[in-house]
Amino acid sequence: MSDDVFGTAGIRERVLAGWSAAPVRFREDANAEEDLALGGYADRLVIELAQNAADAAARAGTPGRVLYEFRGSTLVVANTGMPLSADGVESLATLRASAKRDEAAVGRFGVGFSAVLAVSDEPVILSRTGGVRFSKADTAAAITAVGSSGLDTEVRRRDGQVPVLRLPFEADGEPPEGYDTAVILPLRDENAAALVRRLLEEAGDALLLALPDLERIDIETEDGRRVLEDTESRWWVGRAAGVFDDREREELLADRPIEERSRPTWSVLWALPRDQVELPGVVQAPTPTDEPLSLQALLLASFPLDPTRRHVAKGPLTDRLVREAATAYAELLRTRVEDGGDVLHLVPTGLAAGTLDRALREEIAAVLPGTPIVRAVEDEAVLRPRDAVVVDGADAAFNAVLAPIVRGLIRSTLQDRLALEALGVRRLELAEVVDQLGGVAADEPPAWWSALYASLSGMVTDALLRESLGTLPVPLADGRLVRGVRGLLLPGPEIPTGILAAFGEYGVRIVHPEAVDPALERLGALPATPRSLLEDSAVRTAVEHSVDADDPEAIAEAVLSLVAADPSQAEGLWWLSDLVLRDADGELVPANALVIPGSEAAEVLDDEEVAPIDRAVLDRYGLPALEAVGVLATLGLVTASDVALDQLPESLKDLDGIEDWAYDVAPDGSRYGATVGELSAIRDLDWITDDAWPRVLELLGSSPDLRRALATQVRVVGPDDRPLGVPSYSAWWIRERVVLEDGEPLAGRADPDAEPVLATFLDEAPEWTAVLDLEVRTAIGLVREVGDLDADGISLVLERIADPEREVDESALLRLWRQLGTLSLFPGDAPDQVRVLGDDGTTQVIAAGQAVVVDGPMWLQRDDLGGFVVASGAAADGLSDLFDVPMAHEVAEGKIDGEGTAAEVPEIVRELVPGVPQTWWEHEELTVDGIEVSWWVDGDGAPHAATFDGLAKALAWASGRWDQRHVIRAVLNEPHRSSELLTDAAYD
């Protein structure tokens, strides 16, 4: 039996006496201990025992060490420091009382030891001064021994559950060597062992940071040994502490328990990890609470807690500590910046994680703008955010150039945007800074601007930033400083300086050579190639007004020098043809009105409209260069893309009759919304002399480019997106404007290879057209077949067919009808007279109102209907529309009079001509609409006949085998030939 050095027997006696006298106290103590064990302290075992160890070290005035040894089903926690005392034992056995009341200790309530009840019912404390133990079983036995019926009733109501830590018992034993006190916890079950295992695994640096009186923690388990020490080598730590004066104590601690009011101290610790670690994400007061913390830091502060020990209590004390914590956080960030750190990622942004977190973030957001935590670009000075400025989109290189002229400029990245907004850093739009550069840096030399542009190399790849840089000032070679890079020309070795200088006199904007940088090209400047110079609007203006210039020959020299080096550079620049040059007489004439002496153009164009170019100009610059600017050696072309017919481009407007062509070819006669993808036109057709057309047309056929411009149809797309092929402008112009010596157009005449019958109704084309190929002849409007006729040509042919003075045989007329019936184009007015079939193979002309179109052979028996226009199928419909005369079945009913007698079609006929009906109707006399006929097929397809010849035709028509009518007649008339005809049919 050990000595009772801590007076445990007296404590037990007093507690049991109190319980016996008032069993309700037992209930209160049991409930309180259960609340602590299962609620606020359920998983705080490791933390609370470390906290007690820190308090013992503080009381002893020595650095504390703690050992957690977990073996089998027992946890031993040993520590150095002040050993256990009688007051300490009484504090452990007295809920909500503490032996630390007058000490600045971490554990302020004397109840943290109740955390051991989460895992053990038999805790033991061994110290160099003695030992004490607590026991659930011994407590229950002691209560039974008292013999209090009221107390026994309370125990039964609690199913035998009794408070463990109210009755201490003396214990024997010594702490491990090197330690002053040890807590020994036999674990209740496997669940308790699992909890201990988890809590030991979770123990980390935060434990030592929260308990600065501890310098080392050893954790030994069956898996190995782990040591926690030297935490500040892994964390940047900021501390703040203080003591409330009397007025503050009265204001801040009035609602707090007496024990707290007696300790008017406060403390705050912030810790920032030096490396990437997982943070607990909760406020520690100073041990972990359930208050979430969204900041990337550890916060340990003396916040007041509610009775659950899980949440910070609301009130003025918490509000004050929130402000102190915000100030300490700002100071820690300032220190980090002074040491060279970057803290923008530590500025609170986004949403808060809870009420306390929100309060902390709001206070920090209020303090940080006035705390020097950002660095100036120019001299690395640390600035307050409220004094700083950032330029949106600027990178480090551009910031370095801007720093001397933008006061308070700091660096920023896209990731910093939210933090800088939270800090209240003033933002300048990139476009705003660029606009100001023209004023603040107007006197800077070109080399400074070149450095500025070089600093933009990382920004010009971003399309949005390029837009903001659109008004960037640029120094020019002529000394001007202009705003905007797009369209400026960058000098290079390709073009001699003299030519660049010449163009500069006419307003061409060329960047100063010392300011050139590749970034300018990314921003829209163009390398000064011959093409870019020629395309420059200032050059175009100079060319178009060269006739009025003080020195037009200087403009011509500058342009032709460029073009002569590479004539292809002028392709598509149609306005270069306005450049004035000297003609053979020394006069200034636009290039598009000049021809090369002795050329094809000089041969065929009217010399009243064109003049030969000065031979000296030709010798100096060469034929290719002069042709490129519009001087004619042969007929010239004008091309354009994406042409809107209702808004013709300027390059086409000098073409004679181009507006009329656009109206003629537009769908439904409306140019609105009609477009042409590619248009190529032969220019100056109106300057060709009348006698030159034979040569011109040969020339057009022999040149691939001219031939395409003439013969290839133009694809017009209407507003409904449907394409339509139409004659080219050049073909249209020749058809409309070229007139021969007889005063009649060339177009519409009979092609040398025209269909003979058609040719008899057309004027003959000149003999010289025979040497032209078919494609050219078709393009200029010569007619080879009916489909080549235009509306006027169709009217002419119809007029001449109906001329009574002309003799037209039946064969020619039938052939012509077949062709005319396929036309899709009709003249404006139908003819008044129509030529129809006459008697005995002749034809005759009658009034259109007396004619009918016969589309079936049985109607040819109806001479009561009028003159016949004969065709079948679609051709018959076409002729009816063309002549505006009715179809035969539209003027007569075609009704058979009487029924006839049904008869079987001979089998041999059905065998020879599959598809003929099996039955036909025989008539002694067959009449239709009162008119006698030899055969007919009624509306149901039934054949009727009065003769063998008529039967053959009726069967052939009814079966759709009109071509077999002669075979059927032969079988019907000569049945003995059946075998012969069947044999012959084997080869059909």
Short mmCIF file of N, CA and C in Angstrom, two decimals, residues 76-133:
data_model
loop_
_atom_site.label_atom_id
_atom_site.label_comp_id
_atom_site.label_asym_id
_atom_site.label_seq_id
_atom_site.Cartn_x
_atom_site.Cartn_y
_atom_site.Cartn_z
N VAL A 76 1.10 5.55 -23.12
CA VAL A 76 1.84 6.23 -22.06
C VAL A 76 2.25 7.59 -22.58
N VAL A 77 1.91 8.65 -21.83
CA VAL A 77 2.29 10.01 -22.20
C VAL A 77 3.14 10.57 -21.08
N ALA A 78 4.45 10.77 -21.34
CA ALA A 78 5.38 11.25 -20.30
C ALA A 78 5.85 12.64 -20.66
N ASN A 79 6.09 13.47 -19.65
CA ASN A 79 6.55 14.84 -19.91
C ASN A 79 7.50 15.29 -18.85
N THR A 80 8.29 16.30 -19.18
CA THR A 80 9.16 16.95 -18.21
C THR A 80 8.43 18.14 -17.64
N GLY A 81 8.96 18.73 -16.56
CA GLY A 81 8.36 19.91 -15.97
C GLY A 81 7.92 19.68 -14.55
N MET A 82 7.19 20.63 -14.01
CA MET A 82 6.73 20.57 -12.63
C MET A 82 5.93 19.28 -12.41
N PRO A 83 6.28 18.48 -11.39
CA PRO A 83 5.55 17.23 -11.15
C PRO A 83 4.18 17.48 -10.53
N LEU A 84 3.46 16.42 -10.39
CA LEU A 84 2.10 16.48 -9.86
C LEU A 84 2.12 16.92 -8.40
N SER A 85 1.12 17.75 -8.03
CA SER A 85 1.01 18.24 -6.65
C SER A 85 -0.38 17.91 -6.12
N ALA A 86 -0.56 18.12 -4.81
CA ALA A 86 -1.86 17.85 -4.19
C ALA A 86 -2.92 18.77 -4.78
N ASP A 87 -2.54 20.03 -5.02
CA ASP A 87 -3.50 20.95 -5.65
C ASP A 87 -3.87 20.46 -7.04
N GLY A 88 -2.86 19.93 -7.76
CA GLY A 88 -3.12 19.42 -9.10
C GLY A 88 -4.09 18.26 -9.08
N VAL A 89 -3.92 17.37 -8.08
CA VAL A 89 -4.82 16.22 -7.99
C VAL A 89 -6.23 16.70 -7.69
N GLU A 90 -6.35 17.67 -6.76
CA GLU A 90 -7.68 18.18 -6.43
C GLU A 90 -8.31 18.85 -7.65
N SER A 91 -7.47 19.53 -8.44
CA SER A 91 -8.00 20.17 -9.66
C SER A 91 -8.51 19.12 -10.64
N LEU A 92 -7.76 18.03 -10.78
CA LEU A 92 -8.19 16.97 -11.71
C LEU A 92 -9.51 16.38 -11.27
N ALA A 93 -9.75 16.31 -9.95
CA ALA A 93 -10.96 15.67 -9.44
C ALA A 93 -12.09 16.66 -9.23
N THR A 94 -11.88 17.89 -9.62
CA THR A 94 -12.90 18.91 -9.41
C THR A 94 -13.25 19.53 -10.75
N LEU A 95 -14.38 19.20 -11.33
CA LEU A 95 -14.77 19.71 -12.65
C LEU A 95 -14.87 21.22 -12.64
N ARG A 96 -14.33 21.86 -13.70
CA ARG A 96 -14.37 23.30 -13.91
C ARG A 96 -13.65 24.08 -12.79
N ALA A 97 -12.73 23.45 -12.20
CA ALA A 97 -11.84 24.15 -11.27
C ALA A 97 -10.42 23.91 -11.74
N SER A 98 -9.50 24.82 -11.43
CA SER A 98 -8.17 24.68 -11.97
C SER A 98 -7.12 25.07 -10.95
N ALA A 99 -6.02 24.36 -10.97
CA ALA A 99 -4.89 24.73 -10.13
C ALA A 99 -4.02 25.78 -10.80
N LYS A 100 -4.41 26.23 -12.01
CA LYS A 100 -3.58 27.16 -12.77
C LYS A 100 -4.16 28.57 -12.76
N ARG A 101 -5.04 28.86 -11.85
CA ARG A 101 -5.82 30.10 -11.90
C ARG A 101 -4.92 31.32 -11.94
N ASP A 102 -3.85 31.31 -11.25
CA ASP A 102 -3.00 32.50 -11.18
C ASP A 102 -1.80 32.41 -12.10
N GLU A 103 -1.84 31.49 -13.06
CA GLU A 103 -0.69 31.31 -13.95
C GLU A 103 -1.10 31.57 -15.38
N ALA A 104 -0.17 32.11 -16.17
CA ALA A 104 -0.44 32.36 -17.60
C ALA A 104 -0.21 31.08 -18.36
N ALA A 105 -1.07 30.11 -18.14
CA ALA A 105 -0.90 28.80 -18.76
C ALA A 105 -1.85 28.64 -19.92
N VAL A 106 -1.52 27.68 -20.81
CA VAL A 106 -2.38 27.42 -21.95
C VAL A 106 -3.68 26.79 -21.50
N GLY A 107 -3.61 25.77 -20.63
CA GLY A 107 -4.82 25.13 -20.13
C GLY A 107 -5.41 25.96 -19.03
N ARG A 108 -6.56 26.59 -19.29
CA ARG A 108 -7.06 27.58 -18.36
C ARG A 108 -8.24 27.10 -17.55
N PHE A 109 -8.70 25.88 -17.70
CA PHE A 109 -9.95 25.50 -17.03
C PHE A 109 -9.84 24.24 -16.18
N GLY A 110 -8.75 23.54 -16.21
CA GLY A 110 -8.58 22.36 -15.38
C GLY A 110 -9.45 21.20 -15.76
N VAL A 111 -10.04 21.22 -16.93
CA VAL A 111 -10.95 20.15 -17.31
C VAL A 111 -10.43 19.39 -18.53
N GLY A 112 -9.29 19.81 -19.08
CA GLY A 112 -8.79 19.16 -20.28
C GLY A 112 -8.45 17.71 -20.09
N PHE A 113 -8.09 17.33 -18.81
CA PHE A 113 -7.73 15.95 -18.55
C PHE A 113 -8.90 15.00 -18.81
N SER A 114 -10.14 15.54 -18.87
CA SER A 114 -11.30 14.67 -19.12
C SER A 114 -11.24 14.06 -20.51
N ALA A 115 -10.34 14.55 -21.38
CA ALA A 115 -10.20 13.97 -22.72
C ALA A 115 -9.78 12.51 -22.65
N VAL A 116 -9.12 12.08 -21.51
CA VAL A 116 -8.67 10.70 -21.43
C VAL A 116 -9.85 9.74 -21.37
N LEU A 117 -11.01 10.22 -20.96
CA LEU A 117 -12.17 9.34 -20.83
C LEU A 117 -12.69 8.87 -22.18
N ALA A 118 -12.25 9.52 -23.27
CA ALA A 118 -12.66 9.07 -24.60
C ALA A 118 -12.07 7.70 -24.92
N VAL A 119 -10.98 7.32 -24.23
CA VAL A 119 -10.32 6.07 -24.58
C VAL A 119 -10.11 5.13 -23.39
N SER A 120 -10.24 5.64 -22.15
CA SER A 120 -9.87 4.81 -20.99
C SER A 120 -10.82 5.04 -19.83
N ASP A 121 -11.08 3.97 -19.10
CA ASP A 121 -11.86 4.07 -17.86
C ASP A 121 -10.97 3.96 -16.62
N GLU A 122 -9.64 3.77 -16.82
CA GLU A 122 -8.73 3.53 -15.68
C GLU A 122 -7.46 4.36 -15.84
N PRO A 123 -7.53 5.67 -15.98
CA PRO A 123 -6.31 6.46 -16.17
C PRO A 123 -5.46 6.50 -14.90
N VAL A 124 -4.11 6.55 -15.09
CA VAL A 124 -3.16 6.59 -13.99
C VAL A 124 -2.18 7.72 -14.26
N ILE A 125 -1.83 8.48 -13.20
CA ILE A 125 -0.81 9.52 -13.32
C ILE A 125 0.30 9.19 -12.32
N LEU A 126 1.52 9.03 -12.86
CA LEU A 126 2.68 8.76 -12.02
C LEU A 126 3.64 9.92 -12.13
N SER A 127 4.10 10.43 -10.98
CA SER A 127 5.02 11.56 -10.99
C SER A 127 6.13 11.30 -9.99
N ARG A 128 7.18 12.13 -10.07
CA ARG A 128 8.27 11.95 -9.13
C ARG A 128 7.81 12.21 -7.69
N THR A 129 6.67 12.87 -7.54
CA THR A 129 6.15 13.20 -6.21
C THR A 129 5.11 12.22 -5.72
N GLY A 130 4.72 11.26 -6.56
CA GLY A 130 3.71 10.30 -6.17
C GLY A 130 2.81 9.96 -7.33
N GLY A 131 1.82 9.09 -7.03
CA GLY A 131 0.94 8.66 -8.10
C GLY A 131 -0.50 8.71 -7.69
N VAL A 132 -1.36 8.82 -8.71
CA VAL A 132 -2.79 8.84 -8.49
C VAL A 132 -3.45 8.14 -9.66
N ARG A 133 -4.57 7.49 -9.36
CA ARG A 133 -5.27 6.82 -10.43
C ARG A 133 -6.76 7.08 -10.28
#
